[in-house]
Coordinates of C-alpha atoms (C1' of nucleotides) and ligand atoms in Angstrom, one line a residue:
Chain H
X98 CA 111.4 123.9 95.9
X99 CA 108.6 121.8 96.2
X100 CA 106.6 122.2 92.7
X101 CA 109.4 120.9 90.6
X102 CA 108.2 117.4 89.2
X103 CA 110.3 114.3 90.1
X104 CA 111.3 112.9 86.8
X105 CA 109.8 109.1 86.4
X106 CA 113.6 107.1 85.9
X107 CA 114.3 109.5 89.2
X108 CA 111.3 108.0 91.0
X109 CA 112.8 104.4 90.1
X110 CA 115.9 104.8 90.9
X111 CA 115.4 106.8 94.2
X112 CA 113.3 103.2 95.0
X113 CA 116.7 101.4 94.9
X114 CA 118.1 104.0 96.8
X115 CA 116.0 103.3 100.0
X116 CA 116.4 100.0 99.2
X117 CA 120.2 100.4 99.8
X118 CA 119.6 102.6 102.6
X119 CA 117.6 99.8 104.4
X120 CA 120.9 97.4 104.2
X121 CA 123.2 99.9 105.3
X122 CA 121.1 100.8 108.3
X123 CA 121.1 97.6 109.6
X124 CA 124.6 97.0 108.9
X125 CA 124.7 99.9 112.2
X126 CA 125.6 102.3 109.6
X127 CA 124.2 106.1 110.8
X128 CA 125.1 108.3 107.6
X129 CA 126.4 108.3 104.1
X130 CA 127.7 110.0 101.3
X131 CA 126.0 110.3 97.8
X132 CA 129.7 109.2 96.6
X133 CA 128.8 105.9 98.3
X134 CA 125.5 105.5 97.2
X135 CA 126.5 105.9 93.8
X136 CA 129.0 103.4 94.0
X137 CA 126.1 100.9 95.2
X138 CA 124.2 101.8 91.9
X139 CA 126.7 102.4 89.7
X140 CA 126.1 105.7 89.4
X141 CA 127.7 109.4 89.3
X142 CA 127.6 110.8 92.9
X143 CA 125.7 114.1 91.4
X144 CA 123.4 111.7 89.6
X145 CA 122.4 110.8 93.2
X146 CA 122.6 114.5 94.5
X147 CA 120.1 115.4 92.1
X148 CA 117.6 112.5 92.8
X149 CA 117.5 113.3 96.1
X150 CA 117.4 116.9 95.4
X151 CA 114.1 116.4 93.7
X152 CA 112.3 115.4 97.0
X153 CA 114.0 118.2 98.9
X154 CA 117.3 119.4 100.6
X155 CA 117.7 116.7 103.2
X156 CA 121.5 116.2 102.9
X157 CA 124.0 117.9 105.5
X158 CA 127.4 119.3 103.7
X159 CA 130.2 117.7 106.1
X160 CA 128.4 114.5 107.1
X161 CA 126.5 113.8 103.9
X162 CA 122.9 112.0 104.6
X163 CA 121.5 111.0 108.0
X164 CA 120.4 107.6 106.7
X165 CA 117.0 106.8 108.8
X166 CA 116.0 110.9 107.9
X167 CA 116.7 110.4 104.6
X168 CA 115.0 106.8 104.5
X169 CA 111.8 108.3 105.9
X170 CA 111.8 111.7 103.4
X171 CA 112.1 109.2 100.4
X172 CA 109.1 107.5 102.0
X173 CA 107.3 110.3 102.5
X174 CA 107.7 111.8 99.4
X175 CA 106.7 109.0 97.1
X176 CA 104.2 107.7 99.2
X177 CA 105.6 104.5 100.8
X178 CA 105.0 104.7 103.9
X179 CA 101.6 102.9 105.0
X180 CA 100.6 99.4 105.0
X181 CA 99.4 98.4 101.1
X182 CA 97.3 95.2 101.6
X183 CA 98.6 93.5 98.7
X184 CA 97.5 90.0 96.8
X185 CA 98.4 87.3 94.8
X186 CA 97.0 85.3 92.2
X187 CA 98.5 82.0 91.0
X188 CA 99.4 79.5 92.8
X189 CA 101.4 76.9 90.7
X190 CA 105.3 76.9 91.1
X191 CA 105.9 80.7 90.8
X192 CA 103.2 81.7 93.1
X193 CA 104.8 79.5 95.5
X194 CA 108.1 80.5 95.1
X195 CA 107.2 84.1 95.7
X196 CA 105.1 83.1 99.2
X197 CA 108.4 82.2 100.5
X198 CA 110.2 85.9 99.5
X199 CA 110.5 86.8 103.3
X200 CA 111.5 90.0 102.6
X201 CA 108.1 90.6 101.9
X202 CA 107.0 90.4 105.5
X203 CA 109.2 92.9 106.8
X204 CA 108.1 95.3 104.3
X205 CA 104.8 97.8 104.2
X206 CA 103.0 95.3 101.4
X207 CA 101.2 92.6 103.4
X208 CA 99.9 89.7 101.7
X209 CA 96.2 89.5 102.3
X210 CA 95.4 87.0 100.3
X211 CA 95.7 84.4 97.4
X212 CA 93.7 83.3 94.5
X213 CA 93.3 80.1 92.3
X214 CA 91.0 78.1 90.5
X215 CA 92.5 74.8 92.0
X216 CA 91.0 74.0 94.9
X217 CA 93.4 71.0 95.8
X218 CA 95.7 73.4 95.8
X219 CA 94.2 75.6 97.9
X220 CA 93.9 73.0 100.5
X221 CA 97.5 72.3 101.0
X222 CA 98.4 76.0 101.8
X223 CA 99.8 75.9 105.2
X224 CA 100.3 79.4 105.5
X225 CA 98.4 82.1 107.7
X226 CA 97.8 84.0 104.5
X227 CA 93.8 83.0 103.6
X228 CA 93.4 81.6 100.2
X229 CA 90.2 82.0 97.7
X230 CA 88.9 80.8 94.7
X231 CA 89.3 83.2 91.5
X232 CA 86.1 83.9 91.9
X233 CA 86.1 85.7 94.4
X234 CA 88.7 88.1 93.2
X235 CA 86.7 91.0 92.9
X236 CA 84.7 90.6 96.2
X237 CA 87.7 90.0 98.4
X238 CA 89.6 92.5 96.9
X239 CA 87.0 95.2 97.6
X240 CA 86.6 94.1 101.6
X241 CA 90.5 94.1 102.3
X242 CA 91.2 97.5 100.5
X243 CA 93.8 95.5 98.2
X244 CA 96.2 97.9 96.1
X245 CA 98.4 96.1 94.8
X246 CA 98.6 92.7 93.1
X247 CA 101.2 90.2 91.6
X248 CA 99.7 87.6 89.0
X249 CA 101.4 84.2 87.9
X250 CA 98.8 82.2 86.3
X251 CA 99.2 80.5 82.9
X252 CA 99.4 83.4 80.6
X253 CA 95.8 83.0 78.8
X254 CA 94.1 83.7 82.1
X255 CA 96.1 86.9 83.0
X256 CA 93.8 89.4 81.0
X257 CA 90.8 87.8 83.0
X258 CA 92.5 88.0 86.1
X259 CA 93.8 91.6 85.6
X260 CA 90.3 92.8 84.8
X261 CA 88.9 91.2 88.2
X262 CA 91.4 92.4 90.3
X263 CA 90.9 96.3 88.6
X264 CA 86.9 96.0 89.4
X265 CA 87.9 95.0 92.8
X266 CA 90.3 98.4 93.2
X267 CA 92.9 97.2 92.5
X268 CA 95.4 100.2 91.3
X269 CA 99.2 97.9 90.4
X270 CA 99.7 95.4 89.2
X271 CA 102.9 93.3 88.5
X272 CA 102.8 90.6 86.3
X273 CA 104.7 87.3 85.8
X274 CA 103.2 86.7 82.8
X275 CA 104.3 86.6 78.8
X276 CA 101.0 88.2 78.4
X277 CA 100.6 91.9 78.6
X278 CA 97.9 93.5 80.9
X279 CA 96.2 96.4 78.8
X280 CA 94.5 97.8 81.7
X281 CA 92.4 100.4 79.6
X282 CA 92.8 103.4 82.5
X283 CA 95.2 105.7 83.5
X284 CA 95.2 105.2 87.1
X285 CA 95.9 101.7 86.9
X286 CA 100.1 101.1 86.5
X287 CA 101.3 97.5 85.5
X288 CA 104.5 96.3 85.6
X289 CA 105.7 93.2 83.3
X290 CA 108.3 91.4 84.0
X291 CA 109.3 88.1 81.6
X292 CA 112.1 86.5 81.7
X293 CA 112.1 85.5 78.0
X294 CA 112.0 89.4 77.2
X295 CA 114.6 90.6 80.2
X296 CA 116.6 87.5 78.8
X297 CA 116.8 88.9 75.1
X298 CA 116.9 92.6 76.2
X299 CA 120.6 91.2 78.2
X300 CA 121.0 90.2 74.5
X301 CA 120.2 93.2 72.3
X302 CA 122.3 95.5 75.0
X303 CA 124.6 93.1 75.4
X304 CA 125.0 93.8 71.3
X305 CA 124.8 97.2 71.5
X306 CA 127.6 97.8 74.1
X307 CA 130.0 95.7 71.8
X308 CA 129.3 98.4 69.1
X309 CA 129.7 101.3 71.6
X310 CA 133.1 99.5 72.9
X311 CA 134.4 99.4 69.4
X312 CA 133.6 103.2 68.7
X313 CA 136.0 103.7 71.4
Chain E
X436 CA 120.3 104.4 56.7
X437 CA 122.0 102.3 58.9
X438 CA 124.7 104.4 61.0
X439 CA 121.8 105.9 62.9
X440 CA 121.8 104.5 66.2
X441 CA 119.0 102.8 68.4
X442 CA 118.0 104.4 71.4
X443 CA 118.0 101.9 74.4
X444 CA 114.3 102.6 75.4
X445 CA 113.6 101.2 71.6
X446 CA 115.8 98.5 71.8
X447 CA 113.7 97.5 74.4
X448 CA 110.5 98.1 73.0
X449 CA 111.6 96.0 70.1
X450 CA 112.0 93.1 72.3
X451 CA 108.2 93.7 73.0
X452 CA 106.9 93.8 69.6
X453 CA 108.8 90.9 69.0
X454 CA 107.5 88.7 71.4
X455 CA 104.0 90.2 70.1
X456 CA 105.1 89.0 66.5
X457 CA 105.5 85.7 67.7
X458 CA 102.4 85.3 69.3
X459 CA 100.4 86.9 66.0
X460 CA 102.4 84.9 64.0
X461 CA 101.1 81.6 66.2
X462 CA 97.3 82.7 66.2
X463 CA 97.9 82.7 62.0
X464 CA 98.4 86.2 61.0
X465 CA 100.7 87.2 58.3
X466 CA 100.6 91.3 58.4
X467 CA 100.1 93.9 60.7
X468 CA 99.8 97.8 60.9
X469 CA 101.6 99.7 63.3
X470 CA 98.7 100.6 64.7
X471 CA 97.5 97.2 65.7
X472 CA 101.2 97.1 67.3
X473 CA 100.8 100.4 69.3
X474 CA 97.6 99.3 71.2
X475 CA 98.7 96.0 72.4
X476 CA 101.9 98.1 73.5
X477 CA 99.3 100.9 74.6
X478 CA 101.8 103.3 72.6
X479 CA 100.9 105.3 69.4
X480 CA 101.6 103.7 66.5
X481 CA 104.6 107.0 65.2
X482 CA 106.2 105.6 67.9
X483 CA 105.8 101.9 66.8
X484 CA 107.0 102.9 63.2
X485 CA 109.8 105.5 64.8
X486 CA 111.2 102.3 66.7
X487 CA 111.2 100.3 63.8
X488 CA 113.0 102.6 61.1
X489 CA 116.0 102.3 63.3
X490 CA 116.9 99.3 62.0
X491 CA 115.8 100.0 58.9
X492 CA 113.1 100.1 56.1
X493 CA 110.8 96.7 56.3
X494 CA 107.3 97.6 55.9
X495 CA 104.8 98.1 53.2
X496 CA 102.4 101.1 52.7
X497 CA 99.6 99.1 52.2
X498 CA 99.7 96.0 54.0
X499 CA 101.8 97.3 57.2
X500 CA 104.2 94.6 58.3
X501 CA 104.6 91.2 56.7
X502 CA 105.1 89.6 60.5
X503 CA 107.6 87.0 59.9
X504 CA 109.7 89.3 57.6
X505 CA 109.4 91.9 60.7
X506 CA 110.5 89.5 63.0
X507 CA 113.2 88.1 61.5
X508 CA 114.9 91.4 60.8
X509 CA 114.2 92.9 64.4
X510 CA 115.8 89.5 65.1
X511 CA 118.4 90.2 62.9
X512 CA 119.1 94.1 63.9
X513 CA 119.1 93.3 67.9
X514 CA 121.6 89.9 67.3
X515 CA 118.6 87.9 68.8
X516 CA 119.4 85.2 66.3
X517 CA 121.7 82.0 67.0
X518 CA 121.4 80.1 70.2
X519 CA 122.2 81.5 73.7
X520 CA 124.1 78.9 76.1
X521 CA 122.3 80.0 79.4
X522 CA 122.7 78.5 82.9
X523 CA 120.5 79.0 86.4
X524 CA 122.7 79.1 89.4
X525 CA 120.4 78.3 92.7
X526 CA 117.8 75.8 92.5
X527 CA 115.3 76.4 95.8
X528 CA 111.7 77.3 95.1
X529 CA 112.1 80.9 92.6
X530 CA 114.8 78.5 90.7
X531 CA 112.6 75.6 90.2
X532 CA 109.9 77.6 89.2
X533 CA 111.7 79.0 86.2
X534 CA 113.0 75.7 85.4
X535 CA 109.1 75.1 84.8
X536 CA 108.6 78.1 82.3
X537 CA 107.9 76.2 79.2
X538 CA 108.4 79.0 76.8
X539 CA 112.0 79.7 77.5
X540 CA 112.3 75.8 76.0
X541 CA 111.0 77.0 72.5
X542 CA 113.3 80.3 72.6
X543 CA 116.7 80.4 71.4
X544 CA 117.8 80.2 75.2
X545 CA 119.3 77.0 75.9
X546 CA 119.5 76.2 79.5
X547 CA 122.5 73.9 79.6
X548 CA 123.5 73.8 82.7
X549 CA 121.9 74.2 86.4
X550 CA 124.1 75.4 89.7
X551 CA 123.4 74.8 93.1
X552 CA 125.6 74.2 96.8
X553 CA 123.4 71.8 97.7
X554 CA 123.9 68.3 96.6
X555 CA 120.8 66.5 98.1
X556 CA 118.6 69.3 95.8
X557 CA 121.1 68.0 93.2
X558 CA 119.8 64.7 93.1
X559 CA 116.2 65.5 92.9
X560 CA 116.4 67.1 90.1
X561 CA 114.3 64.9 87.2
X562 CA 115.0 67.2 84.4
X563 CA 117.1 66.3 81.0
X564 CA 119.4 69.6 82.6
X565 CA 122.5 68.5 83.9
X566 CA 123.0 69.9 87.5
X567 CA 126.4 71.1 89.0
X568 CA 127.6 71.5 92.4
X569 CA 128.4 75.5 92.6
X570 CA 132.1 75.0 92.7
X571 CA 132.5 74.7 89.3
X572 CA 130.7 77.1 87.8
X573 CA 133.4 79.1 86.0
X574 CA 134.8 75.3 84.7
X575 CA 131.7 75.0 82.9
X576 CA 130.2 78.1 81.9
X577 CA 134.0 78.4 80.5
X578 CA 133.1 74.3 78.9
X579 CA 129.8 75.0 77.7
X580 CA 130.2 78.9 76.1
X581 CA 127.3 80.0 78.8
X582 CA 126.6 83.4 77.6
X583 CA 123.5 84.3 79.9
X584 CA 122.8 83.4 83.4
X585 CA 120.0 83.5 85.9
X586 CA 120.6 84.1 89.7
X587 CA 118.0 82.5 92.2
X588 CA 120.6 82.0 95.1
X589 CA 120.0 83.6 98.8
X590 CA 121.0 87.2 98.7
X591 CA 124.1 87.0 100.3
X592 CA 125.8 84.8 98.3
X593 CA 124.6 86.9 94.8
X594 CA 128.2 89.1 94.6
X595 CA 130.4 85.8 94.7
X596 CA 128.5 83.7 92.5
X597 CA 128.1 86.9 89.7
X598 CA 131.8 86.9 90.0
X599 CA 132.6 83.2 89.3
X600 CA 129.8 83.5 86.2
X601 CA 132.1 86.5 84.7
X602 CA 135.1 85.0 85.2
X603 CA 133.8 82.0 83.0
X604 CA 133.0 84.4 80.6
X605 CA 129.2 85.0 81.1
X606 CA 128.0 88.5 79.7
X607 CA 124.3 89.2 80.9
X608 CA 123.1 88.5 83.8
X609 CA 119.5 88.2 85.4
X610 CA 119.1 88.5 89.1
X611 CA 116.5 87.5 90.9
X612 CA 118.1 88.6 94.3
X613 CA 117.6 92.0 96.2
X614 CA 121.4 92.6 96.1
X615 CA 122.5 94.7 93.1
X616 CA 125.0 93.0 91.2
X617 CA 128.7 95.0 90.3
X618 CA 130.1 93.8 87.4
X619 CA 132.8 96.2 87.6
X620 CA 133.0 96.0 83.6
X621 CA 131.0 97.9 80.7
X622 CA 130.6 95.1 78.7
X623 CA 128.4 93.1 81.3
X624 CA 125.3 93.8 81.3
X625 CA 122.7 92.6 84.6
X626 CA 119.3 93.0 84.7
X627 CA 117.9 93.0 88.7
X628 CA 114.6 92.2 89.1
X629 CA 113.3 92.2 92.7
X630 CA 109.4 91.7 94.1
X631 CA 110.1 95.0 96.8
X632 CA 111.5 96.8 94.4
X633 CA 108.9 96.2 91.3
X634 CA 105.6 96.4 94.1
X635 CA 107.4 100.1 95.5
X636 CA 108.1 101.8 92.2
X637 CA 104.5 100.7 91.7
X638 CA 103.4 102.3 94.3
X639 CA 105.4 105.6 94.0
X640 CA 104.1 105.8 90.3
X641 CA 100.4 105.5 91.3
X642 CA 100.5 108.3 93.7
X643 CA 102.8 110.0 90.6
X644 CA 99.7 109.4 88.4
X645 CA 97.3 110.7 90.9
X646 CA 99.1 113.8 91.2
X647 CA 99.0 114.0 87.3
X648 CA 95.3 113.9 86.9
X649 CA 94.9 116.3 89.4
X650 CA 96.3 118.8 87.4
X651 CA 94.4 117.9 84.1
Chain J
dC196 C1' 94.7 107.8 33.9
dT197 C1' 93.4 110.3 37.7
dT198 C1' 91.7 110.7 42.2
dC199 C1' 91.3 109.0 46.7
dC200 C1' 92.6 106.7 50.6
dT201 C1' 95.6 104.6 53.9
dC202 C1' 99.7 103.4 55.6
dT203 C1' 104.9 103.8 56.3
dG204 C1' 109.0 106.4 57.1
dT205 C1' 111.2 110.5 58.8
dG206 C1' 113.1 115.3 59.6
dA207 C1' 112.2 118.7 62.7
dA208 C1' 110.2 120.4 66.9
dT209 C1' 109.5 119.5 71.5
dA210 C1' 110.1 117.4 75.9
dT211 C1' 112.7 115.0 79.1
dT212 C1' 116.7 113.4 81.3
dT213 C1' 121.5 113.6 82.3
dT214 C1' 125.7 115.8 83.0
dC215 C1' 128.5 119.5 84.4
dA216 C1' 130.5 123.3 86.7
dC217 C1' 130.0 126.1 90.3
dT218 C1' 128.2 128.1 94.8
dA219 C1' 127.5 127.7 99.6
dA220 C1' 127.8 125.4 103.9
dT221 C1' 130.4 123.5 107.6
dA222 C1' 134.0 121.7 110.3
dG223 C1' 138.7 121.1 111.3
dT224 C1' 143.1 123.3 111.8
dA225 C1' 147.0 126.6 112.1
Chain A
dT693 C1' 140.5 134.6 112.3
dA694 C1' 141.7 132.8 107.9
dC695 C1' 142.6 128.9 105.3
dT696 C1' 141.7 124.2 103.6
dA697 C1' 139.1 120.3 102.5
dT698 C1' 134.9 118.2 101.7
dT699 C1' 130.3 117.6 100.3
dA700 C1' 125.4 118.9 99.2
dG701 C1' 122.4 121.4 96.1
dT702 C1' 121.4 123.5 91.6
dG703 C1' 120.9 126.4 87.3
dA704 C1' 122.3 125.8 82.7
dA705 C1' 124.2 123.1 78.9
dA706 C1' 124.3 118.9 76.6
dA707 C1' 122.5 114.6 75.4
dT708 C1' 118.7 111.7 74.6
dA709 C1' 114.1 110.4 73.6
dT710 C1' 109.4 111.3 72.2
dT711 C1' 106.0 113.5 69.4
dC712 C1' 104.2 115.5 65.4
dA713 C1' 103.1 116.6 60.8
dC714 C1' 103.6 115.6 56.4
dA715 C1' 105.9 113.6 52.1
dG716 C1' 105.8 109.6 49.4
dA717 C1' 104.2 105.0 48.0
dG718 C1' 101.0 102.3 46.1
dG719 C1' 96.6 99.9 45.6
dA720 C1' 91.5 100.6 44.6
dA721 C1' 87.9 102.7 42.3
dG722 C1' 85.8 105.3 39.0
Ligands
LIG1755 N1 108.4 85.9 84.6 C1 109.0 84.8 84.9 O1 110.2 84.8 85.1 C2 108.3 83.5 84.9 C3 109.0 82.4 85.2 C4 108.3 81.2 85.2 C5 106.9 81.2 84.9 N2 106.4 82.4 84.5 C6 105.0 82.5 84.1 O2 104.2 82.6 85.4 C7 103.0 82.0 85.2 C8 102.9 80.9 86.3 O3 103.9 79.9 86.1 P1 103.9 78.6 87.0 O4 105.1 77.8 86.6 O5 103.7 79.0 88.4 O6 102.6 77.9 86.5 P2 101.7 76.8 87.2 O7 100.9 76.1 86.2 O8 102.6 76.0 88.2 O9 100.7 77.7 88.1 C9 99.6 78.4 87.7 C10 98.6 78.5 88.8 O10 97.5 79.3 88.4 C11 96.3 78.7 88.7 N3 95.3 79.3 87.8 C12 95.0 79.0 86.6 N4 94.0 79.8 86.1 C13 93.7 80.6 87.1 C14 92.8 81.7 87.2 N5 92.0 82.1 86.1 N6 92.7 82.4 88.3 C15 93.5 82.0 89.4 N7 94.4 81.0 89.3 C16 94.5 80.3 88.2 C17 96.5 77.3 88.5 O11 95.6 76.5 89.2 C18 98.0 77.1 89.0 O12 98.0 76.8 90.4 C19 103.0 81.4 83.8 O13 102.3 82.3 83.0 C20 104.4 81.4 83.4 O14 104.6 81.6 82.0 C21 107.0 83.5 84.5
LIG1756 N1 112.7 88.6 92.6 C1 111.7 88.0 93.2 O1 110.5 88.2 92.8 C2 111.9 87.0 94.2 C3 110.9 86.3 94.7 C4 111.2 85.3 95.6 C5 112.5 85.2 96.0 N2 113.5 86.0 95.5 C6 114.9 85.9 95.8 O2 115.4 84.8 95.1 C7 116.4 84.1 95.8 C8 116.1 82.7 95.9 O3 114.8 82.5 96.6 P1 114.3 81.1 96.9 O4 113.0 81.3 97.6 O5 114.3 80.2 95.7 O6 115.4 80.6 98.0 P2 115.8 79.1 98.4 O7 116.4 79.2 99.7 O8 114.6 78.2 98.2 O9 116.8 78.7 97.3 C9 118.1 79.2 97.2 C10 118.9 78.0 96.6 O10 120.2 78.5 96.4 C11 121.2 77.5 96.8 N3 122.4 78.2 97.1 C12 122.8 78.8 98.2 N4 124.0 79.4 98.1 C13 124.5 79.1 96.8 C14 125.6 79.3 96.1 N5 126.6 80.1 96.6 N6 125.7 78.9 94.9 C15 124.8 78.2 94.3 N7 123.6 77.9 94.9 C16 123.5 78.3 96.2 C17 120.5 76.8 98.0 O11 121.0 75.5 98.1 C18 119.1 76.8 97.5 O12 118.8 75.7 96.8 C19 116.5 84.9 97.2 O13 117.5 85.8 97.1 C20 115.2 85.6 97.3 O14 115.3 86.7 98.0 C21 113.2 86.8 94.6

DNA sequence: CTTCCTCTGTGAATATTTTCACTAATAGTA
DNA sequence: TACTATTAGTGAAAATATTCACAGAGGAAG
């Protein structure tokens, strides 16, 4: 059935199921078992079933999933396969750190560019990736087609930034910042991620399992 | 009424509004409507108010919230109060970089301790934080009462240094790392937060939203 | 003192997501 | 062939979360 919609917290978690996949493909590993799969995410084996089932039947009943078919269907069907010319913007410390995420290069997001006001900084890039000043966000991001961006500039320059990069085309962003992006359009997704908030959400659920625990 | 529970999805979004709070609170405010709350949140503000009368009755019909007396009881409610021992175990470039995020320093997240295999990276390290060869994590997470911890090692070694962390008696967990952590126990809780991951569900919920507005 | 206005808090309705129990497929085996 | 064992796929039930519409509170204005 192909009409059904794919629940959103399927979409995410069917993201860290490819990403699984990938790892167990090149451990020589040719099919697997939602039982297994679920173990990896700590999930219910028909909790995986059902994910997948969302995208299509795909799975065989004795040998469970052919993992490079069922790799390429989950591309497929949420649209990730195709190079997304991607950028970044920032480049103190974080910025940096994230230029050196290698797994990066082996994936369909390719780093066209990077952005900052410093031009010192710009200087001492050694990398192949071509760096710009901020102002040129918009214009750059328009010639190379950029989709996706990932911002870590000190937080009172993040709404600034977010609003070049969505003139440019821009259509995701995911931000390092404490400062959330209101992008003001509903084809524009942004993804926050703080580690002062992820750290006190550990807290709060941390909390809240000790009061499930003592329901028990 | 106070039996009611809090949904998790709240529970997170109440970390939001606090950190929003806080940042009102800085620029001078003293109240503010749930409205006001709902569009820096991009939510309506029912569901602002819903999240908030799960932990009870705080605000005033005519003036909204009185922000410190909102913050203090979401602080309250979620157990955000009272300091956190936390620790960083892997100190290359993503590690150093979050050693640099200055507003972790004014949060009631002490970073007490640092981790890394590496002694020459040991030495370098300027900071008041004392640093600890990786060996002994579990003798002083178990020494210090480290609660939280943040994982910036190279994948393969995420598992084995997760495990030492529990063992010490650390109960959330942040992970920087593309390997999914497995606690193996309810009442850890780990947050994983990887680059691939965050830029793909991106991209699978932009084609998501495209298909959305096709149908309007 | 009454009316009006605005805002919170919330029960109930609706929508979404997860869980469950079962069907069907397939291969190995006696 | 018939039986067993194993696993995917899936409707339906249950659980969870969001949305809505309105009651009630209380200050301001006349
Ligand atoms: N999410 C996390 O876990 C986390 C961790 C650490 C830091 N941070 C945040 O990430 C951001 C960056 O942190 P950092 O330590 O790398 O800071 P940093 O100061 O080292 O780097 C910021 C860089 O942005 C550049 N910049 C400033 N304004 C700019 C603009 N308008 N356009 C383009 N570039 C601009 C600066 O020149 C600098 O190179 C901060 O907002 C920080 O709070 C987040
Ligand atoms: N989530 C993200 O956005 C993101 C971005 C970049 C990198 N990463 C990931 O973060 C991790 C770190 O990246 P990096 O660029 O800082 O790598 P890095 O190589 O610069 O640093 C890793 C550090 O961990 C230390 N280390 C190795 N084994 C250890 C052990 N068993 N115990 C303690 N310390 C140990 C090393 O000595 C080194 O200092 C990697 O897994 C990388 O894939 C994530």
């Amino acid at each position: 059935m192909e009409i059904k919609r794919t629940p959103k917290p399927s979409i995410i978690r069917l993201c860290s199921i490819l990403n699984f996949l990938e790892d167990q493909e090149n451990l020589g590993k040719e099919n697997i078992f939602s039982q297994e799969i679920g173990e990896y995410l700590d999930l219910p084996a028909f909790s995986i079933r059902k994910d997948i089932s969302y995208i299509g039947e795909i799975g065989n009943t004795i040998a469970g999933y052919n993992i490079s078919k069922l790799k390429a269907h989950i591309e497929d069907k949420l649209k990730l396969s195709g190079t997304q010319n991607t950028c970044l913007v920032g480049l103190g410390s974080l910025g940096t750190a994230i230029l050196n995420y290698e797994k990066l290069n082996s994936s369909n997001f390719k780093l066209v560019a990077v952005f900052d006001t410093n031009l010192n900084k710009l200087e001492m890039i050694k990398l192949k990736i071509r760096a710009y000043p901020a102002y040129q966000i918009e214009e750059i991001v328009k010639k190379h087609s950029i989709t996706a961006a990932i911002i870590t500039v000190p937080s009172k320059s993040t709404q600034e930034v977010a609003n070049k990069l969505i003139k440019g085309g821009v259509r995701g962003i995911i931000n390092f910042t404490p400062t959330l992006i209101r992008s003001g359009r509903n084809d524009v997704v942004v993804r926050n991620i703080d580690l002062l908030n992820e750290l006190r959400i550990l807290q709060a659920l941390i909390a809240l399992k000790s009061i499930d625990s003592a329901g028990e």
